[in-house]
mmCIF file of C-alpha atoms in Angstrom:
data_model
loop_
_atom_site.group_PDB
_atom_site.id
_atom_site.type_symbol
_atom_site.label_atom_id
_atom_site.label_comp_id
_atom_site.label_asym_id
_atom_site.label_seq_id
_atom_site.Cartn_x
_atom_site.Cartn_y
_atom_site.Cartn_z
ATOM 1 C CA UNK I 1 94.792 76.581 122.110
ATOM 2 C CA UNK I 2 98.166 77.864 121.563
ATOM 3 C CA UNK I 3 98.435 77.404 117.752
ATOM 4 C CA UNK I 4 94.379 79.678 118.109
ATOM 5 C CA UNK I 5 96.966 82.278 119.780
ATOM 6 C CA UNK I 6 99.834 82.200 117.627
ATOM 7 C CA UNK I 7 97.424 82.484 114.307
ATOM 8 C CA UNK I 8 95.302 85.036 116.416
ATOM 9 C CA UNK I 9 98.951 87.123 116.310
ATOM 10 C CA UNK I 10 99.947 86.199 112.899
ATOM 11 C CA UNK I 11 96.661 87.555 111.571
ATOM 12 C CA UNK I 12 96.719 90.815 113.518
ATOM 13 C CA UNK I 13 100.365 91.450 112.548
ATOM 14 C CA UNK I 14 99.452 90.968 108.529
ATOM 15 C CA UNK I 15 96.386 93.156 108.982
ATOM 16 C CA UNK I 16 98.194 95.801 110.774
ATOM 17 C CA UNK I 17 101.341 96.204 108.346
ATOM 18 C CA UNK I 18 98.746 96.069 105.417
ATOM 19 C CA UNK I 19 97.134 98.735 107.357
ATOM 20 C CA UNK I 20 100.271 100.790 107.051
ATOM 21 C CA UNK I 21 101.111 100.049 103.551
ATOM 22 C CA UNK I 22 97.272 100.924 102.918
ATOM 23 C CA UNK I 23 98.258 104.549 105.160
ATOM 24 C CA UNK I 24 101.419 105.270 102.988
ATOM 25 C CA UNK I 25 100.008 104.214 99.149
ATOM 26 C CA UNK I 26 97.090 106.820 100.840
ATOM 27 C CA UNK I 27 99.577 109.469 101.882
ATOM 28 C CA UNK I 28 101.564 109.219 98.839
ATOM 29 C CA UNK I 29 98.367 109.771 96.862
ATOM 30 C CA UNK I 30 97.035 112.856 98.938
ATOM 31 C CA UNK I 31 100.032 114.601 99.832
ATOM 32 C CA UNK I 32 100.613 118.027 98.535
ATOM 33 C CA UNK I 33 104.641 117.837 97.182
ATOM 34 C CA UNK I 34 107.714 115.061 97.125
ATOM 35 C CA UNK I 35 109.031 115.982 100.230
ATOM 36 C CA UNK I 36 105.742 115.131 102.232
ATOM 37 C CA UNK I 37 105.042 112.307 99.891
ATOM 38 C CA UNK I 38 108.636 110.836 100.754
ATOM 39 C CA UNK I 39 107.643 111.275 104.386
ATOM 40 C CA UNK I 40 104.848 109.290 103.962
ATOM 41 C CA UNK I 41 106.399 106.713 102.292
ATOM 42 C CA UNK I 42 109.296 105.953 103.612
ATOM 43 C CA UNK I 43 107.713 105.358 107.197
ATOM 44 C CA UNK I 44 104.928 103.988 107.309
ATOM 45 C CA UNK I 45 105.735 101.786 103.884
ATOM 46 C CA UNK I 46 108.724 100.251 105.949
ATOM 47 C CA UNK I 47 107.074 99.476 108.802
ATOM 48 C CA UNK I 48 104.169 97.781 106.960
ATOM 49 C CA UNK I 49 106.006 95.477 105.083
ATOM 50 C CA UNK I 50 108.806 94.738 107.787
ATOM 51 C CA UNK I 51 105.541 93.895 110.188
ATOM 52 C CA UNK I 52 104.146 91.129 107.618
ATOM 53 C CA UNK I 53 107.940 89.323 107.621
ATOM 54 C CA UNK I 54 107.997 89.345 111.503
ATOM 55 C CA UNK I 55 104.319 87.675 110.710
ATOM 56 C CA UNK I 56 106.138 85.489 108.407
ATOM 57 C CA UNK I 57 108.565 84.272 111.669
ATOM 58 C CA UNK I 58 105.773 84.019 113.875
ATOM 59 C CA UNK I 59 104.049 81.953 111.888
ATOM 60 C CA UNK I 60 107.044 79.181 110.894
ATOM 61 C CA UNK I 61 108.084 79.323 114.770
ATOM 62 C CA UNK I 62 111.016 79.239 113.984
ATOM 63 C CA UNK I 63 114.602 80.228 115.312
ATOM 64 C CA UNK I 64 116.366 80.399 111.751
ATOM 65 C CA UNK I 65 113.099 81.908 110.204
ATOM 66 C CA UNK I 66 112.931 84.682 112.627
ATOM 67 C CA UNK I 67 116.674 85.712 112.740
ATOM 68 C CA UNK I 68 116.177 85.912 108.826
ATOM 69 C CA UNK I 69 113.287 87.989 109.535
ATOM 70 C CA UNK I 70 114.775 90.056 112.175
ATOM 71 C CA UNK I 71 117.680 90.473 109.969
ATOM 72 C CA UNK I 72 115.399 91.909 107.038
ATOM 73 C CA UNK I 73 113.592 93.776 109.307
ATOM 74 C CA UNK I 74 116.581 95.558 110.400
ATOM 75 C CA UNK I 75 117.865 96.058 106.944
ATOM 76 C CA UNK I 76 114.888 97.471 105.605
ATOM 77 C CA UNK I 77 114.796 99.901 108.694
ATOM 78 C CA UNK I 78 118.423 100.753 107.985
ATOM 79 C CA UNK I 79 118.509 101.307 104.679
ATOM 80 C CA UNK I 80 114.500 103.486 104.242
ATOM 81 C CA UNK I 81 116.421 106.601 105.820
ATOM 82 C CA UNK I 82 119.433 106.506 103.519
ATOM 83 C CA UNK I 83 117.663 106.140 100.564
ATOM 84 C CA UNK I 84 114.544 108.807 101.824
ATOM 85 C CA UNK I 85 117.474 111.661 102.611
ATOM 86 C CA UNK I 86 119.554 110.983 99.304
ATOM 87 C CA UNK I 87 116.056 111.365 97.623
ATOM 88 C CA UNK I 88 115.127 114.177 99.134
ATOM 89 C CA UNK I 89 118.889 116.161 99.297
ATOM 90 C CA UNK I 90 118.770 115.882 95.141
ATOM 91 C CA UNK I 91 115.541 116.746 94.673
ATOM 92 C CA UNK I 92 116.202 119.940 96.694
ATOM 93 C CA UNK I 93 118.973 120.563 95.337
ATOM 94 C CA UNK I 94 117.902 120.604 92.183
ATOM 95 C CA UNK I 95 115.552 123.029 92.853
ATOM 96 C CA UNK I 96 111.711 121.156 93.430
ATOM 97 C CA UNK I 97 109.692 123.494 95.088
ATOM 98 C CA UNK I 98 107.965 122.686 98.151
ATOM 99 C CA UNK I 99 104.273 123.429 98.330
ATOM 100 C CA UNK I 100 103.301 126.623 98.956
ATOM 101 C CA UNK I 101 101.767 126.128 101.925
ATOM 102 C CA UNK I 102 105.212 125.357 103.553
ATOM 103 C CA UNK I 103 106.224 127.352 106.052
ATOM 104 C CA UNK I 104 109.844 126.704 106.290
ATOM 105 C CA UNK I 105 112.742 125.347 104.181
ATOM 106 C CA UNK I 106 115.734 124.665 106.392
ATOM 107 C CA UNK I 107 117.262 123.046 104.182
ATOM 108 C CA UNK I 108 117.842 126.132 101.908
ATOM 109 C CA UNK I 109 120.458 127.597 104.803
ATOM 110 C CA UNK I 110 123.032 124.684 103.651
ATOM 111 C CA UNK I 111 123.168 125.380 100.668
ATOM 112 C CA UNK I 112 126.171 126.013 98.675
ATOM 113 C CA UNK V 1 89.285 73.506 108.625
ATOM 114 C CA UNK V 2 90.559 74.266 112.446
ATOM 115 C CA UNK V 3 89.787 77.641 113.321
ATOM 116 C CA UNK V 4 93.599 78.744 113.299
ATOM 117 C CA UNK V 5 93.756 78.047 109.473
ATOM 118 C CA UNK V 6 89.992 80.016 109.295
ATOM 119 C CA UNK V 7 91.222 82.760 111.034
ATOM 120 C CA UNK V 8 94.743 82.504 109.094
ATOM 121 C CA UNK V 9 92.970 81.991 105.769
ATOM 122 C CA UNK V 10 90.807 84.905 106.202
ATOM 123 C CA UNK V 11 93.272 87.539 107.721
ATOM 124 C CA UNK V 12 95.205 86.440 104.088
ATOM 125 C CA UNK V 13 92.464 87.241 102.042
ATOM 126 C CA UNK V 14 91.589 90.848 103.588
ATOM 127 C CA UNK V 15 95.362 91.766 103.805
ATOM 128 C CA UNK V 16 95.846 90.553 100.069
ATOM 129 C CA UNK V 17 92.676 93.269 98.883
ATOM 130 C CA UNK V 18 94.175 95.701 101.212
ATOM 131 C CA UNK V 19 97.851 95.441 100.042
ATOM 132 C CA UNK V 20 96.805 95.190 96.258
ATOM 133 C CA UNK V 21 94.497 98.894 96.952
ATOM 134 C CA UNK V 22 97.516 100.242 98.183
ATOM 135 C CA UNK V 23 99.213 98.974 95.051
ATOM 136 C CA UNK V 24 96.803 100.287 92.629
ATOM 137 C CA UNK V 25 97.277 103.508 94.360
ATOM 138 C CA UNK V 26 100.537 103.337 93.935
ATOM 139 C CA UNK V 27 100.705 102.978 90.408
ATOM 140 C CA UNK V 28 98.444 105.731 90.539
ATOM 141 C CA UNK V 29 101.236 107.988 91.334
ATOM 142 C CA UNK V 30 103.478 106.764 89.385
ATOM 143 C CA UNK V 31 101.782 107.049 85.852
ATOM 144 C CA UNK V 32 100.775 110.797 87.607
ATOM 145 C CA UNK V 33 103.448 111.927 89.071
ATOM 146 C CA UNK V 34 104.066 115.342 88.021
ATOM 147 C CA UNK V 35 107.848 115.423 88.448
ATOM 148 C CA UNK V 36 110.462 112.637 88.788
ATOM 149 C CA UNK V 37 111.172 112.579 91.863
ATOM 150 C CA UNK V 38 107.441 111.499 92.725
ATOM 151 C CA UNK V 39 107.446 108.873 90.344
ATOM 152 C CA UNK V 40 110.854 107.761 91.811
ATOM 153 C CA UNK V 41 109.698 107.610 95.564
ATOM 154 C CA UNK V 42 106.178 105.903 94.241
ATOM 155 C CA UNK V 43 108.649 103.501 93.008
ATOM 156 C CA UNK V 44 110.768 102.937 96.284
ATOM 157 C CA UNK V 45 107.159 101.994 97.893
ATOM 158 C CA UNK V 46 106.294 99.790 95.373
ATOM 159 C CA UNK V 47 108.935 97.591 96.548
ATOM 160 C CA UNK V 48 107.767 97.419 99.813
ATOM 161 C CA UNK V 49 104.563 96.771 99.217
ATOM 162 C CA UNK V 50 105.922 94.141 96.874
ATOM 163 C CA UNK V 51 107.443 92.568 99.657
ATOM 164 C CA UNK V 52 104.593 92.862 101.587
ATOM 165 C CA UNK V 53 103.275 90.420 98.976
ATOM 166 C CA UNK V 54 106.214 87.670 99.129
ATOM 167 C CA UNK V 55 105.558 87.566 103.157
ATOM 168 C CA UNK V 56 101.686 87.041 102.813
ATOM 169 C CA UNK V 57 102.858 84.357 100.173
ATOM 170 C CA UNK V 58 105.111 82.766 102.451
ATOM 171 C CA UNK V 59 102.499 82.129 105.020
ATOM 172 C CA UNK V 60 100.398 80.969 102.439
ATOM 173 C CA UNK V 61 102.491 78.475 100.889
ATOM 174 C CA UNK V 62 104.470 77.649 103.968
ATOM 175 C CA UNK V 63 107.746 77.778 102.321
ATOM 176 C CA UNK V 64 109.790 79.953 104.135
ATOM 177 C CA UNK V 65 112.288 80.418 101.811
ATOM 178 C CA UNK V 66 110.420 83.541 100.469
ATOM 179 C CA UNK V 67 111.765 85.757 103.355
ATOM 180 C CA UNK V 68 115.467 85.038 101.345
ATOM 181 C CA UNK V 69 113.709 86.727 98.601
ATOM 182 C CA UNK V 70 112.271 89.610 100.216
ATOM 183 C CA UNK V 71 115.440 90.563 102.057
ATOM 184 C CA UNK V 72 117.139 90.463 98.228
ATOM 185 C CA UNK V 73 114.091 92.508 96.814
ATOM 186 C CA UNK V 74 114.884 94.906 99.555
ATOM 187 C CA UNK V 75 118.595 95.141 98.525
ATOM 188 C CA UNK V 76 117.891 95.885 95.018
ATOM 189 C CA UNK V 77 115.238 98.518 95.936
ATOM 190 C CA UNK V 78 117.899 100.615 97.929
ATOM 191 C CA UNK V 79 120.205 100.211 95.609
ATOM 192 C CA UNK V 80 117.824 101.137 93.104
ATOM 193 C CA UNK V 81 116.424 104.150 94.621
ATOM 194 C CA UNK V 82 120.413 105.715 95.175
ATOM 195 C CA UNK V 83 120.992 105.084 91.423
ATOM 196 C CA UNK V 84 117.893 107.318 90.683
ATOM 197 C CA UNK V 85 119.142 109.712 93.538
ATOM 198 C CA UNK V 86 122.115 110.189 91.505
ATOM 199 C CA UNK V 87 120.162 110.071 88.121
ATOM 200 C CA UNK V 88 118.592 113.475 89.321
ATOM 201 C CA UNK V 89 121.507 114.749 90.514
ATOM 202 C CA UNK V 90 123.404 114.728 87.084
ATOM 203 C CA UNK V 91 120.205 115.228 84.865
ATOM 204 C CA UNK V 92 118.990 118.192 86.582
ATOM 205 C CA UNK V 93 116.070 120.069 86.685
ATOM 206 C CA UNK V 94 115.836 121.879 83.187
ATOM 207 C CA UNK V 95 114.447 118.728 81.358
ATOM 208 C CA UNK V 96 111.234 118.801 83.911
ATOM 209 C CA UNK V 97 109.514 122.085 83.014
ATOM 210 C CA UNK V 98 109.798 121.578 79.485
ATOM 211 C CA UNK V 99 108.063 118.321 80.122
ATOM 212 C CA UNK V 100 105.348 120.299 81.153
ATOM 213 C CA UNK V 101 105.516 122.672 79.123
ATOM 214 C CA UNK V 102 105.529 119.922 75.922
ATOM 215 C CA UNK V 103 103.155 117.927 77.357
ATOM 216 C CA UNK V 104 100.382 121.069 77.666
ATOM 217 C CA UNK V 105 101.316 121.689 73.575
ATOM 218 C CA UNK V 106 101.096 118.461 72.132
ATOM 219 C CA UNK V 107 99.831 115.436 74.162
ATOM 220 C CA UNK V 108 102.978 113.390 73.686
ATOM 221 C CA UNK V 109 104.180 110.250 76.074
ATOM 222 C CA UNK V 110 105.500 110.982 78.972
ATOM 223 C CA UNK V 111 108.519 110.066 78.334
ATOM 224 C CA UNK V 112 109.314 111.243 75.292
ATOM 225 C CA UNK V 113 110.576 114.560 76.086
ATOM 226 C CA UNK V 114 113.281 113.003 79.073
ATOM 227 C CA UNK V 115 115.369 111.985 75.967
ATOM 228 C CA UNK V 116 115.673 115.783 75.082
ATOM 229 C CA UNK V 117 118.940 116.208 76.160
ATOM 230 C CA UNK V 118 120.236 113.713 74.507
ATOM 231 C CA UNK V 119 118.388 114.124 71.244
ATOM 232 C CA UNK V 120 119.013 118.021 71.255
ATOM 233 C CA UNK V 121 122.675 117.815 69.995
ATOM 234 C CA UNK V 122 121.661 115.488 67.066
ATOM 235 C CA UNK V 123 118.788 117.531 65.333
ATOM 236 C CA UNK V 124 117.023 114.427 64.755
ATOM 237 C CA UNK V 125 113.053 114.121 64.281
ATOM 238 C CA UNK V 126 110.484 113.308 67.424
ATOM 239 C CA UNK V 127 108.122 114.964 69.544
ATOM 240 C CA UNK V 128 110.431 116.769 72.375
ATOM 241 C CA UNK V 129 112.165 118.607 69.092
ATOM 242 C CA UNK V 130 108.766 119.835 67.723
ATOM 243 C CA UNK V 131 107.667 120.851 70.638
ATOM 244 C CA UNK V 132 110.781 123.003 71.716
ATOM 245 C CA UNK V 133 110.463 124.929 68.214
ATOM 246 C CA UNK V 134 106.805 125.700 69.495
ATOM 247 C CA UNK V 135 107.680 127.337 72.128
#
């Protein structure tokens, strides 16, 4: 009964970070420019594949498995944000153009 | 078969064909990506959903050594996508429209004209130098 339950959790977290790897590779495809690509990306790609390690701890059950899971978890949610802004503050500075459809650029005020 | 390995088994299957559509979209952008720093983010999620694919594998094969890997995959991703931060920092921005610009002239590889820079002091032969006498 309890191993039904823990596979019954295992399963939904795999399907649901696929599901959000699935949403970013999607948003990175239909998005208009990098900025909104990078948004897309960086997100909801981090959160898909640090769900399927978590699903990797659940499934070993156990305490060494899940601190290294934890511990990559936590890594990859450190590190997505640094990487995402250091992306996006040389591609702006370097002058790619947001789409046109963007209404503001606040970026462009701290600019030296 | 119990029906924790069924349900296990099958959740594995639909999450590999999901993960490796996200993939092929991802490549997608990459091979499209009409300026760098597309092809460089397309890039940064291609490691994630790479290590999307080490977990399912883990489960899979039961060795749980795998997450060791991942965590590693995800270091040299970051680190990866800062040295290509500061790669379009220092390059700059000039090389990019006459990428375009080449590539709507003569349908060269794409990344043929990115050595421009560095083949423009040496008047050597190649497709970027053609193409900037074109124009």
């Amino acid at each position: 009964m309890i191993e039904v339950l823990i596979a019954l959790l295992t399963a939904l977290l795999i399907l649901v970070g696929a599901g959000f790897a699935l949403v970013a590779a999607v948003g990175l495809t239909r998005l208009p420019d990098v900025y909104t690509r990078m948004h897309a990306a960086s997100k909801a790609g981090t959160v898909g594949s640090g769900l399927m390690l978590l699903a990797v701890a659940l499934h070993a059950g156990d305490l060494s498995t899940l601190a290294r899971a934890l511990a990559g978890f936590f890594f990859f949610v450190l590190t997505a944000p640094i990487s995402a802004h250091l992306l996006a503050m040389a591609a702006h500075k370097m002058g790619y153009p947001l789409h046109e459809k963007s209404v503001r650029d606040e970026l462009n005020d701290y600019r030296n | 078969m119990t029906a924790a390995q069924m349900i296990l088994s099958s959740a594995l299957w639909l999450a590999l064909v999901v993960l490796g559509l996200s993939f092929l979209l991802t490549v997608w952008r990459v091979i499209k990506g009409p300026t760098l720093p597309d092809r460089v983010v397309a890039l940064d999620m291609l490691v994630g959903i790479v290590i999307g694919f080490i977990a399912l594998i883990a489960i899979r094969t039961g060795f749980t050594l795998y997450i060791d890997i991942a965590i590693s995959l995800g270091l040299v991703g970051f680190l990866a996508t800062v040295a290509f931060a500061r790669f379009i920092l220092a390059q700059g921005r000039g090389d990019e429209t006459a990428e375009k610009e080449a590539s709507k002239v003569i349908p060269a590889p794409p990344l043929a004209p990115k050595r421009k820079r560095a083949s423009s002091r040496k008047p050597g032969a190649g497709p970027a130098v053609s193409g900037k006498a074109k124009k």
